PDB file of C-alpha atoms and ligand atoms in Angstrom:
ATOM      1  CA  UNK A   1      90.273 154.007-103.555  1.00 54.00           C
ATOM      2  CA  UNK A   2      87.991 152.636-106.071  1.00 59.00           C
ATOM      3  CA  UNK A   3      89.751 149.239-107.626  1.00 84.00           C
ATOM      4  CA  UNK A   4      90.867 150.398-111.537  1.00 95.00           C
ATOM      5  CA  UNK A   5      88.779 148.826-114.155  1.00 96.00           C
ATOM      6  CA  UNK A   6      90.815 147.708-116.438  1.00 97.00           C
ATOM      7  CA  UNK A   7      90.935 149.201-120.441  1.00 98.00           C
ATOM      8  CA  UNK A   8      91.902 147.560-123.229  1.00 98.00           C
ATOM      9  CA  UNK A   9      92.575 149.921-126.460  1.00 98.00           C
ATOM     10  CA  UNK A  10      92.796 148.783-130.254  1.00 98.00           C
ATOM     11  CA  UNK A  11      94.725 151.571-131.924  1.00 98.00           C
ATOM     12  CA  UNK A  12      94.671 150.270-135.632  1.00 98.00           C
ATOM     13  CA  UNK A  13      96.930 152.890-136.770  1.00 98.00           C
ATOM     14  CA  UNK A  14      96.609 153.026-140.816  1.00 98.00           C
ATOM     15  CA  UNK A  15      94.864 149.460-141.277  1.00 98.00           C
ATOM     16  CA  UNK A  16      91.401 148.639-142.308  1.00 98.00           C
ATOM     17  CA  UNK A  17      88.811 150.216-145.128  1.00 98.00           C
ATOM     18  CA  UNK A  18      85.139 150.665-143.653  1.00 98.00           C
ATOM     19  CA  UNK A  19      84.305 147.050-144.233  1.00 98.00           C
ATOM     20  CA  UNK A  20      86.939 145.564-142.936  1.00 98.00           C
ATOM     21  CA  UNK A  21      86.894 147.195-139.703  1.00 98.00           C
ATOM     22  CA  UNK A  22      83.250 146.970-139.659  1.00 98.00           C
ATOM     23  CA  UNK A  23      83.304 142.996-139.972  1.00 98.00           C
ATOM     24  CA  UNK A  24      86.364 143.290-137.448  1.00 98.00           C
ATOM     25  CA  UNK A  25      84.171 145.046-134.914  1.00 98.00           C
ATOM     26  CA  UNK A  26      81.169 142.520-135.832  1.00 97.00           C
ATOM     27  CA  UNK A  27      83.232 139.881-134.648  1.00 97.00           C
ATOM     28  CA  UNK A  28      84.967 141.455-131.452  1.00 97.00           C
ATOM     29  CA  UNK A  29      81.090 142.643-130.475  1.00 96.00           C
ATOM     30  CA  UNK A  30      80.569 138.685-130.711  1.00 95.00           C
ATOM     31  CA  UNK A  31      83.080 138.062-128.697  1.00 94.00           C
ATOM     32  CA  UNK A  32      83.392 140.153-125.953  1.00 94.00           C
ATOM     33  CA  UNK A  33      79.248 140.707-125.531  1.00 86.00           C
ATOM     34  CA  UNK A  34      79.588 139.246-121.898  1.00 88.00           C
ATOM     35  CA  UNK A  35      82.626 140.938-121.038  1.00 89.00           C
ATOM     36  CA  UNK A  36      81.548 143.408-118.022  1.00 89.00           C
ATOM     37  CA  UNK A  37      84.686 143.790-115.996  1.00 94.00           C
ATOM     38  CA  UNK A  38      87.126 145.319-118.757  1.00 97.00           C
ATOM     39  CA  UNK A  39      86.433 148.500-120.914  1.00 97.00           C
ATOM     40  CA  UNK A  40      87.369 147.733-124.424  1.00 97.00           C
ATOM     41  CA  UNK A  41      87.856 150.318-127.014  1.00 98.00           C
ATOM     42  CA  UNK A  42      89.265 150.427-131.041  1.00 98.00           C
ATOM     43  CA  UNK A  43      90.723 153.433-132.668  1.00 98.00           C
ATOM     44  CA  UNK A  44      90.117 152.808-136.454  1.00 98.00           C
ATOM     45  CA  UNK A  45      91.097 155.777-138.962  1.00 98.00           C
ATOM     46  CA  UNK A  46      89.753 158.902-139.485  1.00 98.00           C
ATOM     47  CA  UNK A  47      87.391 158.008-142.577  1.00 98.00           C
ATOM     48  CA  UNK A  48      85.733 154.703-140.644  1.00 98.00           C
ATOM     49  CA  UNK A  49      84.452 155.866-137.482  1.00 98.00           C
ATOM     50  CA  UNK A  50      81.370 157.183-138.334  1.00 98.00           C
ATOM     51  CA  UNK A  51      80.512 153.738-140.050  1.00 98.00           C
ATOM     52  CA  UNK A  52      81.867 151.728-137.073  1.00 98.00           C
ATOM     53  CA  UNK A  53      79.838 153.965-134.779  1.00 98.00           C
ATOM     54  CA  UNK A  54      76.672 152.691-136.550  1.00 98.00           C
ATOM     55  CA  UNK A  55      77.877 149.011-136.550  1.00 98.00           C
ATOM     56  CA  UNK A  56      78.980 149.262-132.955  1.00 97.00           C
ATOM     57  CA  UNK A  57      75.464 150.461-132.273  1.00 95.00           C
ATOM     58  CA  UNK A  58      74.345 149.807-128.306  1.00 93.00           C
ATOM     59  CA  UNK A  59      77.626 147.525-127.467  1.00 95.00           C
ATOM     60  CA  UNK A  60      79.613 148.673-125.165  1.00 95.00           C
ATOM     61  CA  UNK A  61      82.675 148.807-127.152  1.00 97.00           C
ATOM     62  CA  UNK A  62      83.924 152.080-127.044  1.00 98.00           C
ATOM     63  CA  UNK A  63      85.298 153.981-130.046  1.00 98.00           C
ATOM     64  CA  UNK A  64      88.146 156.428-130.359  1.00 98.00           C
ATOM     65  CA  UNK A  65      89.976 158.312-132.880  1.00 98.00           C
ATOM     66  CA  UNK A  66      94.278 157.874-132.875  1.00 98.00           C
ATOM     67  CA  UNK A  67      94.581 161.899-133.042  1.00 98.00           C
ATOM     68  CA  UNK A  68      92.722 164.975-132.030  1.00 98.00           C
ATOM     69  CA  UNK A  69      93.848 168.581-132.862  1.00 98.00           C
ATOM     70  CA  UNK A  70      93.791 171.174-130.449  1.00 98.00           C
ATOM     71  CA  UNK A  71      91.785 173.829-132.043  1.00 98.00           C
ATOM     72  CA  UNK A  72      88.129 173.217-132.957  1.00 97.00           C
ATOM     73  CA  UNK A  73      87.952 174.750-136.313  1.00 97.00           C
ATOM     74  CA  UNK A  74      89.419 176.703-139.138  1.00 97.00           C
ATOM     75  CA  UNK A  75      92.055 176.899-141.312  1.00 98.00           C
ATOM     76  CA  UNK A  76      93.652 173.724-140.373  1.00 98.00           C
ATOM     77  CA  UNK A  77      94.185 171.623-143.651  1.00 98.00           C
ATOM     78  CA  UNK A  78      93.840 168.227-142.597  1.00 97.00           C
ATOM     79  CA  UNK A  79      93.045 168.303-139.189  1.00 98.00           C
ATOM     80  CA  UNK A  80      89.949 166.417-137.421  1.00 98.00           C
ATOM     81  CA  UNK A  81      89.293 168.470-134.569  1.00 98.00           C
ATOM     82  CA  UNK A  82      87.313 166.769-130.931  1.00 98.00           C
ATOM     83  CA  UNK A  83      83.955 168.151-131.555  1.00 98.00           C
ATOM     84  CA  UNK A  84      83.770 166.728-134.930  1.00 98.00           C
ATOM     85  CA  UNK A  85      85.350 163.547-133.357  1.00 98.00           C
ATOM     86  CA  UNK A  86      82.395 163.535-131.121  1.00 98.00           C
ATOM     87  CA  UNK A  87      80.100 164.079-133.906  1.00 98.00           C
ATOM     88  CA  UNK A  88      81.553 160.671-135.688  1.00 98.00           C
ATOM     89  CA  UNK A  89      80.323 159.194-132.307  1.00 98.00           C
ATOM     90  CA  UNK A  90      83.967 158.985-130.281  1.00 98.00           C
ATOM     91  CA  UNK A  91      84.022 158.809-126.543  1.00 98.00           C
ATOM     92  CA  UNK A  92      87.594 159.183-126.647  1.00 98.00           C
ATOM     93  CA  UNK A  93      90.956 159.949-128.440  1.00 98.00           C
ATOM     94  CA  UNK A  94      94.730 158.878-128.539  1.00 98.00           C
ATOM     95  CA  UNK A  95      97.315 161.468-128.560  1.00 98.00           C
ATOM     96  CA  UNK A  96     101.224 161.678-128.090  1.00 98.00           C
ATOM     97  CA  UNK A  97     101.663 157.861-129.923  1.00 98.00           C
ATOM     98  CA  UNK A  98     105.234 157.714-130.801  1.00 97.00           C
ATOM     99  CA  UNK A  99     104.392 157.419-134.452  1.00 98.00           C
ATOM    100  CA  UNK A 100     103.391 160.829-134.254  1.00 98.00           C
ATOM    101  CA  UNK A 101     105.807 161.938-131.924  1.00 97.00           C
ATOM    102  CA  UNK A 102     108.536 160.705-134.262  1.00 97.00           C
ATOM    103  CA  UNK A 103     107.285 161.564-137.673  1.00 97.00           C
ATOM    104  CA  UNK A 104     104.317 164.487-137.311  1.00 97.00           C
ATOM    105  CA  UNK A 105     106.169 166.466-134.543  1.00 95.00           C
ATOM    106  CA  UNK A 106     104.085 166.596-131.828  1.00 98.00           C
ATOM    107  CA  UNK A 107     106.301 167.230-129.048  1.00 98.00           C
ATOM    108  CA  UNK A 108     105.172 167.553-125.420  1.00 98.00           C
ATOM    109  CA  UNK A 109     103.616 170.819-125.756  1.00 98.00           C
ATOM    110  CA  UNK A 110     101.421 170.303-129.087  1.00 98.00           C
ATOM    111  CA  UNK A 111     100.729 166.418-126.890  1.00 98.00           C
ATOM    112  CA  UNK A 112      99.426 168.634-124.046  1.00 98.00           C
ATOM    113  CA  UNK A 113      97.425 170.854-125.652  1.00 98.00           C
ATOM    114  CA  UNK A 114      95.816 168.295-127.694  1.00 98.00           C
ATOM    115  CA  UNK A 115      94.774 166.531-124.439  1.00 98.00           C
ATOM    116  CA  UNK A 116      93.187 169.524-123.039  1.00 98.00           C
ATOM    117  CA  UNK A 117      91.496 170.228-126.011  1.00 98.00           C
ATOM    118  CA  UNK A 118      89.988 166.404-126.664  1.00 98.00           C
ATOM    119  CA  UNK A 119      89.196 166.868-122.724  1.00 98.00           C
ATOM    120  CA  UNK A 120      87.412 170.161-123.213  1.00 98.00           C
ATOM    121  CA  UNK A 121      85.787 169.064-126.582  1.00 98.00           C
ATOM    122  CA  UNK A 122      83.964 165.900-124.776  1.00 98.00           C
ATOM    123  CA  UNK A 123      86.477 163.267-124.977  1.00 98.00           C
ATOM    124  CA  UNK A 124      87.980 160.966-122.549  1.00 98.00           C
ATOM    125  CA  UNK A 125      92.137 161.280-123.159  1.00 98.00           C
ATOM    126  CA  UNK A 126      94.748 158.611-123.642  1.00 98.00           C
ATOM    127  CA  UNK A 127      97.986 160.165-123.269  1.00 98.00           C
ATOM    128  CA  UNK A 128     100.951 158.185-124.422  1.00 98.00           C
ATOM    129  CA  UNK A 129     104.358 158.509-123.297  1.00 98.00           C
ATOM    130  CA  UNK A 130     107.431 156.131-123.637  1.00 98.00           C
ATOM    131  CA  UNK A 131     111.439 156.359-123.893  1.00 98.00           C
ATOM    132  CA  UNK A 132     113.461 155.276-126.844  1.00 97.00           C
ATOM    133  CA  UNK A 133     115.876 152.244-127.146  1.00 96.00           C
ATOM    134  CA  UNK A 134     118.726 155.026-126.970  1.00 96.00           C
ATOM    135  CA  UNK A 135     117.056 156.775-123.465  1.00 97.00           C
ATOM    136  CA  UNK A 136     116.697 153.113-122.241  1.00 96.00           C
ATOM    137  CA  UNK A 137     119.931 152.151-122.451  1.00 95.00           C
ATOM    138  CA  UNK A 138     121.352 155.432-120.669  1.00 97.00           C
ATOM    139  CA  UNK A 139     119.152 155.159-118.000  1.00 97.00           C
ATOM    140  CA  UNK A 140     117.001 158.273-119.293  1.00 98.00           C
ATOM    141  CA  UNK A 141     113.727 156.129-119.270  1.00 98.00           C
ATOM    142  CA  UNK A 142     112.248 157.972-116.102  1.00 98.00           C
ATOM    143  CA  UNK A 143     113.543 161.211-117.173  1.00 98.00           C
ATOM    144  CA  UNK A 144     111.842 160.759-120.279  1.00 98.00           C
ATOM    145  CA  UNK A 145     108.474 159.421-119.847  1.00 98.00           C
ATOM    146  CA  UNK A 146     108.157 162.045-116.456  1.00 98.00           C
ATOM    147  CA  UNK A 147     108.833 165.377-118.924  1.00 98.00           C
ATOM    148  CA  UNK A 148     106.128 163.714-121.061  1.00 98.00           C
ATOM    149  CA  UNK A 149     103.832 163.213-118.302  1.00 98.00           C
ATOM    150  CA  UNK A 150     104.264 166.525-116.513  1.00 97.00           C
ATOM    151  CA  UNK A 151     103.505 168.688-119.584  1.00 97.00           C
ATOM    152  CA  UNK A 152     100.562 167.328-119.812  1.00 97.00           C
ATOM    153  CA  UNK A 153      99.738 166.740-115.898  1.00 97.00           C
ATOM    154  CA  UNK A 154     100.440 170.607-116.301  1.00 96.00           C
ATOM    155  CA  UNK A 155      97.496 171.316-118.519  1.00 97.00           C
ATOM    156  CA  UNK A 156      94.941 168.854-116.278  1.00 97.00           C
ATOM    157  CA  UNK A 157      92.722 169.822-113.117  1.00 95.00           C
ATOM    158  CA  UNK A 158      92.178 167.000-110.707  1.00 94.00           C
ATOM    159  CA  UNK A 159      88.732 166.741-112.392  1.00 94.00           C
ATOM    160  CA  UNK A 160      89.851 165.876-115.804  1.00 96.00           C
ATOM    161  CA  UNK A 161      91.635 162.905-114.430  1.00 95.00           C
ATOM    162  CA  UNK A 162      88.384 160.597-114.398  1.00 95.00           C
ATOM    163  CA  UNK A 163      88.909 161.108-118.202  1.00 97.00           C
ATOM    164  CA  UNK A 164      92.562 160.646-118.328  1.00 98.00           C
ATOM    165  CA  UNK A 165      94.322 157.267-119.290  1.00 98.00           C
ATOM    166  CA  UNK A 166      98.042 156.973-119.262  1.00 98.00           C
ATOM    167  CA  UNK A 167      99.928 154.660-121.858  1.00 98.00           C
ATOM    168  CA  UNK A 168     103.253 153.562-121.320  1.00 98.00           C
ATOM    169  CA  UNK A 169     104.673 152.118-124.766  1.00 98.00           C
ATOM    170  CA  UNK A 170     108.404 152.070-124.672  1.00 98.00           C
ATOM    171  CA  UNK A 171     109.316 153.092-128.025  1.00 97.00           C
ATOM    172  CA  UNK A 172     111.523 150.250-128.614  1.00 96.00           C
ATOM    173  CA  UNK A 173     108.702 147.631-127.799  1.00 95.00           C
ATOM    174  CA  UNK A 174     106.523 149.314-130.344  1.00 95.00           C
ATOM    175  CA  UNK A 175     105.229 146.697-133.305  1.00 90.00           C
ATOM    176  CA  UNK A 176     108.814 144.988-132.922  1.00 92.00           C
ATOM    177  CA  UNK A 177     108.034 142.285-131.169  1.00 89.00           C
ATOM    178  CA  UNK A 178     109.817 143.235-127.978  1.00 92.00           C
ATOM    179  CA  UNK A 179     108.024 143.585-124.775  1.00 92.00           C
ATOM    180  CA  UNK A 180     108.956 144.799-121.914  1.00 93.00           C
ATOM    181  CA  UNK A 181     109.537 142.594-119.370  1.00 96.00           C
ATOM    182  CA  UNK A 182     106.666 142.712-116.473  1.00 97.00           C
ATOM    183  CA  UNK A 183     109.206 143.798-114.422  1.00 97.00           C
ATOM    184  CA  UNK A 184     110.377 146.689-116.678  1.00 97.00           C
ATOM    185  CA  UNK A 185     107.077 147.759-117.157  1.00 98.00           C
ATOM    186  CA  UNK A 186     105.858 148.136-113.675  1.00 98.00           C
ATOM    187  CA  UNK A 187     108.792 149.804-112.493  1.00 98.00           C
ATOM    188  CA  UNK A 188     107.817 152.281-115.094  1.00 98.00           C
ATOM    189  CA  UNK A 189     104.347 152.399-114.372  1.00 98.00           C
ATOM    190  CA  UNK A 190     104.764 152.858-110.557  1.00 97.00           C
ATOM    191  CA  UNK A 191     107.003 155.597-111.360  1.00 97.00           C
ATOM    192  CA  UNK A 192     104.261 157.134-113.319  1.00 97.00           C
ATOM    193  CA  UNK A 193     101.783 156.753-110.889  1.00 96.00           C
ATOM    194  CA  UNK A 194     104.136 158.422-107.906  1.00 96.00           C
ATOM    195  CA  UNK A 195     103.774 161.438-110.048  1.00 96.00           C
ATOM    196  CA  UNK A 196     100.409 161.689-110.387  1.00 96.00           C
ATOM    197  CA  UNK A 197      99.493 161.316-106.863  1.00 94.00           C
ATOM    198  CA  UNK A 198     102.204 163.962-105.805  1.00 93.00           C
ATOM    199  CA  UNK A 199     100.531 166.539-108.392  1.00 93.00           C
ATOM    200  CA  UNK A 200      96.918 165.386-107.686  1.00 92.00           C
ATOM    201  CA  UNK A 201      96.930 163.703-104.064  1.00 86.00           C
ATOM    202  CA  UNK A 202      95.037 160.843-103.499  1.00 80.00           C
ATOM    203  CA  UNK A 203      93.467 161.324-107.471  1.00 87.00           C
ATOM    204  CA  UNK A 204      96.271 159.872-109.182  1.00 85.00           C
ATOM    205  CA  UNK A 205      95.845 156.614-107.401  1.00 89.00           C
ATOM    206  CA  UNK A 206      92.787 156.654-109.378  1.00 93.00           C
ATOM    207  CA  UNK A 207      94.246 156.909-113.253  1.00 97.00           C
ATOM    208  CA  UNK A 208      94.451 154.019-115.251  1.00 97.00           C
ATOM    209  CA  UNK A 209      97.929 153.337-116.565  1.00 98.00           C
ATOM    210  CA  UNK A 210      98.090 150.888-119.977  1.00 98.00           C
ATOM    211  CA  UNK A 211     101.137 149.349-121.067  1.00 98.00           C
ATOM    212  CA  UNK A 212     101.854 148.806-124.636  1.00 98.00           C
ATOM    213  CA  UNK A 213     104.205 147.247-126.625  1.00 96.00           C
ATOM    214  CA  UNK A 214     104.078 143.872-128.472  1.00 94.00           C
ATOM    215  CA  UNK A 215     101.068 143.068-126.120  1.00 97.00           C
ATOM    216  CA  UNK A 216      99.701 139.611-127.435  1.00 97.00           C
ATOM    217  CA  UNK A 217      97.872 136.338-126.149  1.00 96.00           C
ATOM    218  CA  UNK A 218     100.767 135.023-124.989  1.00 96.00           C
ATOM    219  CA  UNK A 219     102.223 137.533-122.633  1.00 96.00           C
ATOM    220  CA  UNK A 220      99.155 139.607-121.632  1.00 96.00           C
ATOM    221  CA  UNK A 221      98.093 137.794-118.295  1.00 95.00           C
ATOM    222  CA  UNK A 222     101.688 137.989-117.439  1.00 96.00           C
ATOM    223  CA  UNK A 223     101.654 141.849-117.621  1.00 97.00           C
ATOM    224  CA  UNK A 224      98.614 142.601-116.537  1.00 95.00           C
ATOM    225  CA  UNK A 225      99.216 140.631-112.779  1.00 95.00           C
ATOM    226  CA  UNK A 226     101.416 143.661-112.245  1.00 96.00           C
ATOM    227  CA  UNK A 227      99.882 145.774-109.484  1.00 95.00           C
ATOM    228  CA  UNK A 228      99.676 149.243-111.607  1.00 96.00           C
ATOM    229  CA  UNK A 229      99.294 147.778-115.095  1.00 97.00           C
ATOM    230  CA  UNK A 230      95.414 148.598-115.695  1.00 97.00           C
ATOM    231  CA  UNK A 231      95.037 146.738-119.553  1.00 97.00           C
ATOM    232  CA  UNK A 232      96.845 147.572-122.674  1.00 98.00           C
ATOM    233  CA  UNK A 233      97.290 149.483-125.716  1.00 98.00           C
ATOM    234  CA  UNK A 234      97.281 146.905-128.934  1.00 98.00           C
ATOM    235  CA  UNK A 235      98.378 147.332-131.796  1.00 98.00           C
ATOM    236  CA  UNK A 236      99.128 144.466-134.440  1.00 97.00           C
ATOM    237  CA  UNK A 237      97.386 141.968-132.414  1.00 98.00           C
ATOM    238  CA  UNK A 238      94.249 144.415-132.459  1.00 98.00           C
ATOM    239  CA  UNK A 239      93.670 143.399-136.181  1.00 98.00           C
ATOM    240  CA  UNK A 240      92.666 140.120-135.087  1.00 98.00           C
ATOM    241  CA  UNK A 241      89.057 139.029-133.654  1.00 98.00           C
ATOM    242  CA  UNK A 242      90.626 136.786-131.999  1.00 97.00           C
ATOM    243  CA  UNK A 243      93.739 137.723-131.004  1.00 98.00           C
ATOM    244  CA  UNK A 244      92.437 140.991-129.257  1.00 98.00           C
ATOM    245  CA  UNK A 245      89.841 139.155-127.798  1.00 97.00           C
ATOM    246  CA  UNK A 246      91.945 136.782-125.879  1.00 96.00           C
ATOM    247  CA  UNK A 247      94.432 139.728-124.583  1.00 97.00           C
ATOM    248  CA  UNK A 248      90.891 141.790-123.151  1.00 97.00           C
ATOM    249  CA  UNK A 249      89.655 138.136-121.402  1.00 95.00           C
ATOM    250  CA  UNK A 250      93.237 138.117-120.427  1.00 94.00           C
ATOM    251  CA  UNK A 251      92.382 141.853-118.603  1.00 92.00           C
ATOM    252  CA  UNK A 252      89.710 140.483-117.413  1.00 90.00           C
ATOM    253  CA  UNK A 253      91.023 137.075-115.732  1.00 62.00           C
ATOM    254  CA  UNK A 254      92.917 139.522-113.428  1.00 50.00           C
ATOM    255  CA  UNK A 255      90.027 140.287-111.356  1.00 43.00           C
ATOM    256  CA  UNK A 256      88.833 136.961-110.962  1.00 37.00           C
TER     257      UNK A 256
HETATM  258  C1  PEP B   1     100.776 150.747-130.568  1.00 87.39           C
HETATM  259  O1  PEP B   1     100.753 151.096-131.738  1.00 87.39           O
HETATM  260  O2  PEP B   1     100.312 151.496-129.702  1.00 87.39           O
HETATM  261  C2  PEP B   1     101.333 149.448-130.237  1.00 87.39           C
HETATM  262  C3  PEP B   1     101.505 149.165-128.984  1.00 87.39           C
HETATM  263  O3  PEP B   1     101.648 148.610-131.302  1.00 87.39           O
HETATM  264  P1  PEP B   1     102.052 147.057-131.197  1.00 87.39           P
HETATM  265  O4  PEP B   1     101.060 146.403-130.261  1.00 87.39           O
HETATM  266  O5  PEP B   1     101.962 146.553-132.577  1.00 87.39           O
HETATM  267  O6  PEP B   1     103.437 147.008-130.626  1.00 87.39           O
END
């Protein structure tokens, strides 16, 4: 099996007007210009990506929108559909974040379909899954996160995995500070991985897995010297130049 390049995801959530994210990705294109052995990627809002397309220009920087409906067109009031997300200049899209899970009720089904359509619109997928504080605590964390998984594994050919990140945030870890230990997380992400390969064979070996959760400078390398953690999904710290660019060198220490 191919070794898992690592990917390291800004998801911005509702942060930044066009110029600030512009002169955010200005700097991280600084930054991270030599960078070859990590993909990096930000998720700005809806209403910024075309602009931070253009000012991304030829870097490799990837950009991504933090939602994709799953149909293409129509009367959808205030949806953003893939093909138009592809037109803004996206490679990819998040979908199933717990924010949305929890407050725009997207449960596994609406999660699943919205993969398959970002998939069959052009997009490469992350799919997010992670268990609550309450699920933790009665040992329903690998119940939880494997009903997420499957309904979308359900949806996906071993093809489409190529395109297909995994994100395990733990809901509890999310923009609180709390991380999961490396310990926690692995276990977690091993778990996920088990699943894959029994669905897909040999492919799932293949599928990146991110953890995130409070990912920052200071505890990145630490998580990412776990076997099946391949980079992270950042939020708060991915508002920062600098602080985002020290967790993707962090990503990218692991293969030296
Ligand atoms: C997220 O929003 O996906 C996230 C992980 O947020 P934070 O890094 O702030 O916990």
């Amino acid at each position: 099996m191919a070794a898992r390049t690592p990917i390291v995801v800004g998801n911005w959530k509702l942060h930044n007007t066009i110029a600030q994210g512009e002169t955010l990705v200005t700097e991280l294109k600084n930054q991270l210009g030599t960078i070859r052995d990590v993909e990096v990627g930000v998720a700005p809002v809806f209403t910024s990506l075309s602009s931070i397309s253009k000012r991304l220009g030829d870097s490799k920087i990837l950009l991504g929108a933090q939602d994709c409906f799953y149909e293409n067109g129509g009367a959808w009031t205030g949806e953003v559909s893939a093909p138009m997300l592809v037109d803004a200049g996206c490679s990819f899209a998040i979908v199933g974040h717990s924010e949305r899970r929890a407050n725009f009720g997207d449960t596994d089904s609406v999660v699943a379909r919205k993969a398959r359509a970002a998939l069959d619109g052009g997009l490469s997928v992350i799919v997010c899954v992670g268990e609550s504080e309450q699920e933790r605590d009665s040992g329903k964390t690998m119940e939880r996160v494997g009903t997420q998984l499957s309904a979308t594994l359900e949806v996906l050919t071993s093809e489409d995995l190529e395109r297909v990140v995994i994100a395990y945030e733990p809901v509890w870890a999310i923009g609180t500070g709390r991380t999961a230990t490396p310990a926690q997380a692995q276990e977690v992400h091993a778990f996920l991985r088990k699943q894959m390969s029994q669905r897909f064979q040999g492919v799932g070996a293949g599928v990146r897995i991110q953890y995130g959760g409070s990912v920052k400078p200071g505890n990145a390398k630490e998580l990412m010297s776990e076997a099946d953690i391949d980079g992270a999904l950042v939020g708060g710290a991915s508002l920062k130049a600098g602080d985002f660019g020290a967790i993707v060198k962090a990503c990218s220490a692991r293969q030296s």
